[in-house]
Tab-separated table of C-alpha atoms in Angstrom:
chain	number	residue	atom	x	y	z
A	145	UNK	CA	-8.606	-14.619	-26.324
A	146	UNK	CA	-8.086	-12.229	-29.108
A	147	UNK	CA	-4.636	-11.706	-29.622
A	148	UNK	CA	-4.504	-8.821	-32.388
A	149	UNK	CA	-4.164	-6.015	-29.877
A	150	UNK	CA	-1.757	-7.798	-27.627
A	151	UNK	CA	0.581	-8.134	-30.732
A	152	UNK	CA	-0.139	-4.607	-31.417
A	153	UNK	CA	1.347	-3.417	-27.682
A	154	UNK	CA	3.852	-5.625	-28.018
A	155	UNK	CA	5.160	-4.351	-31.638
A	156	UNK	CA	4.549	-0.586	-30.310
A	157	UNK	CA	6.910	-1.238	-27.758
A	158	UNK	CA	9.458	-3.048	-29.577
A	159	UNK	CA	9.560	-0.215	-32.021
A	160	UNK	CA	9.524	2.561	-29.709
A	161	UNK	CA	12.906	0.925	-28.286
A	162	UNK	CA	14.429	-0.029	-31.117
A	163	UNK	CA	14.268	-3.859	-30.879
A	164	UNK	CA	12.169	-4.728	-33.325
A	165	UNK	CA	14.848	-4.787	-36.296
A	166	UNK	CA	17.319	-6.523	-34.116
A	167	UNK	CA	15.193	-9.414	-33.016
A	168	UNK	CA	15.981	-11.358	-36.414
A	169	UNK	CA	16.874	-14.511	-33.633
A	170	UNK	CA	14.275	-17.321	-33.046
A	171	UNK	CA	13.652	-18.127	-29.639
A	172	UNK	CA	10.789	-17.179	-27.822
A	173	UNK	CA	10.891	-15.440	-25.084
A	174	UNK	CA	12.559	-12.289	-26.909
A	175	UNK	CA	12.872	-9.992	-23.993
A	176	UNK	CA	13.343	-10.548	-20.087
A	177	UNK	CA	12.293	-8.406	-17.006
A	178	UNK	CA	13.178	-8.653	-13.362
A	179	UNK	CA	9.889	-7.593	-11.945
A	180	UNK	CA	8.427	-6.081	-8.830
A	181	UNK	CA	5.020	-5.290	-7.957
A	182	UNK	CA	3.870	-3.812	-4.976
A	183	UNK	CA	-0.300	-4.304	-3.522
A	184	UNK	CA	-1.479	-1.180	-2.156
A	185	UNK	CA	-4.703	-1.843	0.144
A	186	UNK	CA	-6.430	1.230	1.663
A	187	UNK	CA	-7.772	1.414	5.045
A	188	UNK	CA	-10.976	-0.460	3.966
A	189	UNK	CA	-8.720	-3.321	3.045
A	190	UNK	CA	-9.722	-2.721	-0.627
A	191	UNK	CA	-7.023	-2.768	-3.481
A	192	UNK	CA	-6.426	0.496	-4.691
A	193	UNK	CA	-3.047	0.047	-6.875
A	194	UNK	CA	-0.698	-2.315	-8.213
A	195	UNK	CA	2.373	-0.911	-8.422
A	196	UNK	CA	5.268	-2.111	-10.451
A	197	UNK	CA	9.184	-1.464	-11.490
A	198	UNK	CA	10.188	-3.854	-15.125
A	199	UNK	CA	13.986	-3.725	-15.046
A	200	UNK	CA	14.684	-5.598	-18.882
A	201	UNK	CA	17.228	-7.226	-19.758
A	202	UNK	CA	20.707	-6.003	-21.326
A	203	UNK	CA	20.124	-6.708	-24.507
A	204	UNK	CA	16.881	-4.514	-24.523
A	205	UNK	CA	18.859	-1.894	-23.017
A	206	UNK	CA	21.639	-1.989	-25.540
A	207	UNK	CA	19.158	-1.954	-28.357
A	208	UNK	CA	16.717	0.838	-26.769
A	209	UNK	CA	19.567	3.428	-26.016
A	210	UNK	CA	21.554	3.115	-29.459
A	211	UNK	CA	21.735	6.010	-31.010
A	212	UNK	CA	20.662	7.937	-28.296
A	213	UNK	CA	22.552	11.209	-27.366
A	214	UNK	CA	24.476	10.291	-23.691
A	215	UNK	CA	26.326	12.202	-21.134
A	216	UNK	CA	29.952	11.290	-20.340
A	217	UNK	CA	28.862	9.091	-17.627
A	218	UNK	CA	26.275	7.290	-19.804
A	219	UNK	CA	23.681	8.939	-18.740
A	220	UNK	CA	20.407	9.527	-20.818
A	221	UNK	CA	18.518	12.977	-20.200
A	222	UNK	CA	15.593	13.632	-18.405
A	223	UNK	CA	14.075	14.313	-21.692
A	224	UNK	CA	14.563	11.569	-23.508
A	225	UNK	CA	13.727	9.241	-20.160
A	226	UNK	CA	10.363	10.841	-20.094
A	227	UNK	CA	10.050	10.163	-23.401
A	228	UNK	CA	10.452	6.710	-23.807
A	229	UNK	CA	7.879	6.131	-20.486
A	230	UNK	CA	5.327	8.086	-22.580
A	231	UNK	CA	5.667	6.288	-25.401
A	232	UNK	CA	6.179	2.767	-23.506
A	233	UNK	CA	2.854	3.289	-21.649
A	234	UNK	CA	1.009	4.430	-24.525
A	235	UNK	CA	1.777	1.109	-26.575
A	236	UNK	CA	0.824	-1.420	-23.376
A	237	UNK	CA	-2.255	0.600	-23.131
A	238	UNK	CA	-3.735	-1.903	-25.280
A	239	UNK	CA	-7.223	-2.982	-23.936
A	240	UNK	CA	-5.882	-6.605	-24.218
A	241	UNK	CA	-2.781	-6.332	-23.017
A	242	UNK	CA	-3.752	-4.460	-20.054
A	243	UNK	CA	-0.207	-3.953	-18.779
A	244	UNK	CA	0.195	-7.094	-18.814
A	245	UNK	CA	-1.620	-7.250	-15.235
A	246	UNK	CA	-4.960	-8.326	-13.909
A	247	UNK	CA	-6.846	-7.808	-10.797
A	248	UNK	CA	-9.747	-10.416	-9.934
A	249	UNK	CA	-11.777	-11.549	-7.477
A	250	UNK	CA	-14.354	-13.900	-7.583
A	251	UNK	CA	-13.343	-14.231	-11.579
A	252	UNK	CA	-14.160	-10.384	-11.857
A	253	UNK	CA	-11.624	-8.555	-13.313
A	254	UNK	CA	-10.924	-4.933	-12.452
A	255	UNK	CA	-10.929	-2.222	-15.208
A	256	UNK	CA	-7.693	0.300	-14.408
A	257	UNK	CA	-7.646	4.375	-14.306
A	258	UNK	CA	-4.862	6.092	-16.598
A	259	UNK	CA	-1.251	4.772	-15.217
A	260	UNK	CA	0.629	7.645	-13.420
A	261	UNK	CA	3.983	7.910	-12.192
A	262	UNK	CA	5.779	6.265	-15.369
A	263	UNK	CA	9.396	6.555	-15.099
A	264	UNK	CA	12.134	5.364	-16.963
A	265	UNK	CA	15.936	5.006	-15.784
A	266	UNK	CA	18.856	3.679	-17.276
A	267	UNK	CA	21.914	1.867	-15.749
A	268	UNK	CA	24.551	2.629	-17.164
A	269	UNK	CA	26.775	0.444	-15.477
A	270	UNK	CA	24.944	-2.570	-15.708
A	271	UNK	CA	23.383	-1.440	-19.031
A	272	UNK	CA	20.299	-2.116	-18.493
A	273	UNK	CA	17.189	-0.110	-18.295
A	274	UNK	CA	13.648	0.215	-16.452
A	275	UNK	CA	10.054	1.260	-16.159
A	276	UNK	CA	8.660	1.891	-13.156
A	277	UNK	CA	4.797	2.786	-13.245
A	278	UNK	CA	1.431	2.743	-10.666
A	279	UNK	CA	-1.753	1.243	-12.445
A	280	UNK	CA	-4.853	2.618	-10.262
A	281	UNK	CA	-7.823	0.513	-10.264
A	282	UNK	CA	-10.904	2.333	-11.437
A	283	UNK	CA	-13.007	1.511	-8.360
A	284	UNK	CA	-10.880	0.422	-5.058
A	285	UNK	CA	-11.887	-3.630	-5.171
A	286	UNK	CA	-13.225	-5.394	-1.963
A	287	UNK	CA	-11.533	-8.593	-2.001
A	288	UNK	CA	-13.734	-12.084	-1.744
A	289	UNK	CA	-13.780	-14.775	0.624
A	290	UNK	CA	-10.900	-16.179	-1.579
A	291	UNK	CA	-9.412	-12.995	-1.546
A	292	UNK	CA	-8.106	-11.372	-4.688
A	293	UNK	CA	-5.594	-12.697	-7.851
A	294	UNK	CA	-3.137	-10.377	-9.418
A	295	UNK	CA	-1.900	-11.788	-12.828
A	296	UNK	CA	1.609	-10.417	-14.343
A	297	UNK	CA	2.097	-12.524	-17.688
A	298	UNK	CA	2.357	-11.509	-21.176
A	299	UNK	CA	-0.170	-14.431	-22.787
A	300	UNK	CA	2.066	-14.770	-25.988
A	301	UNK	CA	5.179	-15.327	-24.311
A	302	UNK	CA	6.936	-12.559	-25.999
A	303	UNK	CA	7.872	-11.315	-23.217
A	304	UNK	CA	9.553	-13.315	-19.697
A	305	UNK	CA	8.990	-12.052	-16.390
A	306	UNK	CA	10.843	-12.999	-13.044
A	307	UNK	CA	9.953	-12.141	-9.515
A	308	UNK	CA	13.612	-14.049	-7.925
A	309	UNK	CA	14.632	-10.908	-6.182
A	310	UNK	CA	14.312	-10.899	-2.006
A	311	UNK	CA	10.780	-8.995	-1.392
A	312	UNK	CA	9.968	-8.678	-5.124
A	313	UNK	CA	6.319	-8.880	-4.163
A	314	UNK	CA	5.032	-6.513	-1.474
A	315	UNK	CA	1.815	-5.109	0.055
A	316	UNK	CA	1.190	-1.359	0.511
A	317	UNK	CA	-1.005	1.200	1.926
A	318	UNK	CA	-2.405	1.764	5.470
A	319	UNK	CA	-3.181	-2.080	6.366
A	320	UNK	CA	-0.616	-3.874	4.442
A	321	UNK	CA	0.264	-5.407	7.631
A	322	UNK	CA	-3.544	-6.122	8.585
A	323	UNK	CA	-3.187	-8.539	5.160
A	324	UNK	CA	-1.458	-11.516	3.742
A	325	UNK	CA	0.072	-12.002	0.407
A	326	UNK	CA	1.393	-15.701	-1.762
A	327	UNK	CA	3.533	-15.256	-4.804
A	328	UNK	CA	3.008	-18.321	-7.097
A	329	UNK	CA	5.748	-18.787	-9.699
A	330	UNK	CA	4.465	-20.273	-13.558
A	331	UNK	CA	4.526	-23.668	-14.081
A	332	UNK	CA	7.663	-25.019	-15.587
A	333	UNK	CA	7.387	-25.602	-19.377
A	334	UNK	CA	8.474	-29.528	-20.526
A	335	UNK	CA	11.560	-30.232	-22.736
A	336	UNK	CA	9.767	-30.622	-26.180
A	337	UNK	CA	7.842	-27.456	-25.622
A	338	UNK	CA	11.007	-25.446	-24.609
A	339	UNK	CA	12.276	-26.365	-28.231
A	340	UNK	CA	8.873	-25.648	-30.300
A	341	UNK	CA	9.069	-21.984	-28.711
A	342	UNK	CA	12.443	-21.979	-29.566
A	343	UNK	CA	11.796	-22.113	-33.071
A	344	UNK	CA	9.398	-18.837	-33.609
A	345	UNK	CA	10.258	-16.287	-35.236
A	346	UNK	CA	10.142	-12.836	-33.048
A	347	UNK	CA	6.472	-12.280	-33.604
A	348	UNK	CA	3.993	-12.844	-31.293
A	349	UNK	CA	1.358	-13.782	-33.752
A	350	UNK	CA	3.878	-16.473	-35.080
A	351	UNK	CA	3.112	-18.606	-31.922
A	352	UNK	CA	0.670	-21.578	-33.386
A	353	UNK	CA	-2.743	-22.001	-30.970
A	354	UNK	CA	-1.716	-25.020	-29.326
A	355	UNK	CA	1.819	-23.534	-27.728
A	356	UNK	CA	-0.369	-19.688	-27.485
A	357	UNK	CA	-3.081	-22.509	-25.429
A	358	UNK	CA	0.349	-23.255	-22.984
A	359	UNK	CA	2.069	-19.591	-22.911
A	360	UNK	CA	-1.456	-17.817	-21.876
A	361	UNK	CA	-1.394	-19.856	-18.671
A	362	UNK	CA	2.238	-19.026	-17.715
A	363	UNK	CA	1.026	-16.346	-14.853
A	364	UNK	CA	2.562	-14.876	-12.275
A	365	UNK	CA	-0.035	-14.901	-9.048
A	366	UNK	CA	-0.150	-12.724	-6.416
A	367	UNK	CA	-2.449	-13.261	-4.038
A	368	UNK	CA	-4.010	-11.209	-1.036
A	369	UNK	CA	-5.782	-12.343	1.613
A	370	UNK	CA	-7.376	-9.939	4.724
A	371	UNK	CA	-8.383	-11.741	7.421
């Protein structure tokens, strides 16, 4: 897998938020998200949409907003909300990255329409901010006699996703109940190669081929099944 462009996304959106000159640290991952991701299915039973809300971490958050003019409450304008959802889009629009999501069936990945519906809000409480955005697939996809996959991962382990919370995966759409849906979580990684990753620098091209060969398999699955 070519992993120029994915670096590329990733640095955009580091930049954009301001994390890039904090993340002096080792230790990969270097940012976490509380996921959720949402199938929609039309009434053909075809999959139309993925989707998702990213809620990052707090460190993110504290790095992203600094700076930033803030009401009394905390509170970040409309504005500058919109703006950081443009820009955030923009830099995982990366034909590698892809989001960080892929649809397949039958090893056929789906190619995805411009993303609408990007919205960022900010916690102040809890500090911590997120992206909520719908990726349209190009073509609605019929799913196989296996059904279909939905992959969430970032292959350079840059970033660490988490679907723990109650109903963090979800179908949509007119026959969401007509349809079945599995969440598989990543395998866990062993002791020794918890440490190596431990050691990189925060850069995703720092990660050596044989731990990149581990981290690109760390997926999230959905699956769907209609029967």
């Amino acid at each position: 897998m070519e992993r120029t462009p994915t670096r590329r996304g990733l640095a955009a959106l580091s930049v954009a938020a301001g994390l890039l000159a904090a993340s002096a640290a080792s230790a990969h991952p270097h940012m976490w998200i509380d996921a959720r991701a949402v199938i929609d299915l039309d009434a053909d039973k075809r999959i139309t949409a993925v989707r998702q809300v990213w809620r990052f971490d707090e460190m993110f958050g504290a790095y992203a907003t600094q700076g930033l003019k803030r009401g009394k409450d905390g509170s970040l304008s409309a504005d500058t909300r919109a703006g950081m959802a443009r820009d955030w889009m923009k830099a995982l629009g990366e034909p590698i990255s892809h989001y960080f999501t892929r649809v397949s069936v039958d090893g056929k990945s789906a190619v995805f329409a411009a993303p609408r519906d990007a919205r960022v809000d900010w916690d102040a409480k809890a500090g911590r901010l997120s992206l909520a955005f719908t990726l349209p697939l190009a073509e609605p996809m019929v799913l196989g006699a296996d059904g279909a996959q939905i992959d969430i991962y970032d292959p350079t382990y840059f970033v660490a996703y988490a679907f723990d919370e109650k109903d963090a995966v979800t179908l949509g759409g007119p026959q969401a109940a007509a349809c079945n849906r599995a969440y598989r979580k990543p395998k866990e990684l062993d002791w020794n190669t918890m440490q190596q990753l431990a050691a990189i620098p925060a850069d995703p091209d720092a990660l050596p081929e044989e731990l990149f060969a581990i981290t690109k398999g760390l997926t999230h699955r959905i699956e769907v099944r209609c029967p």
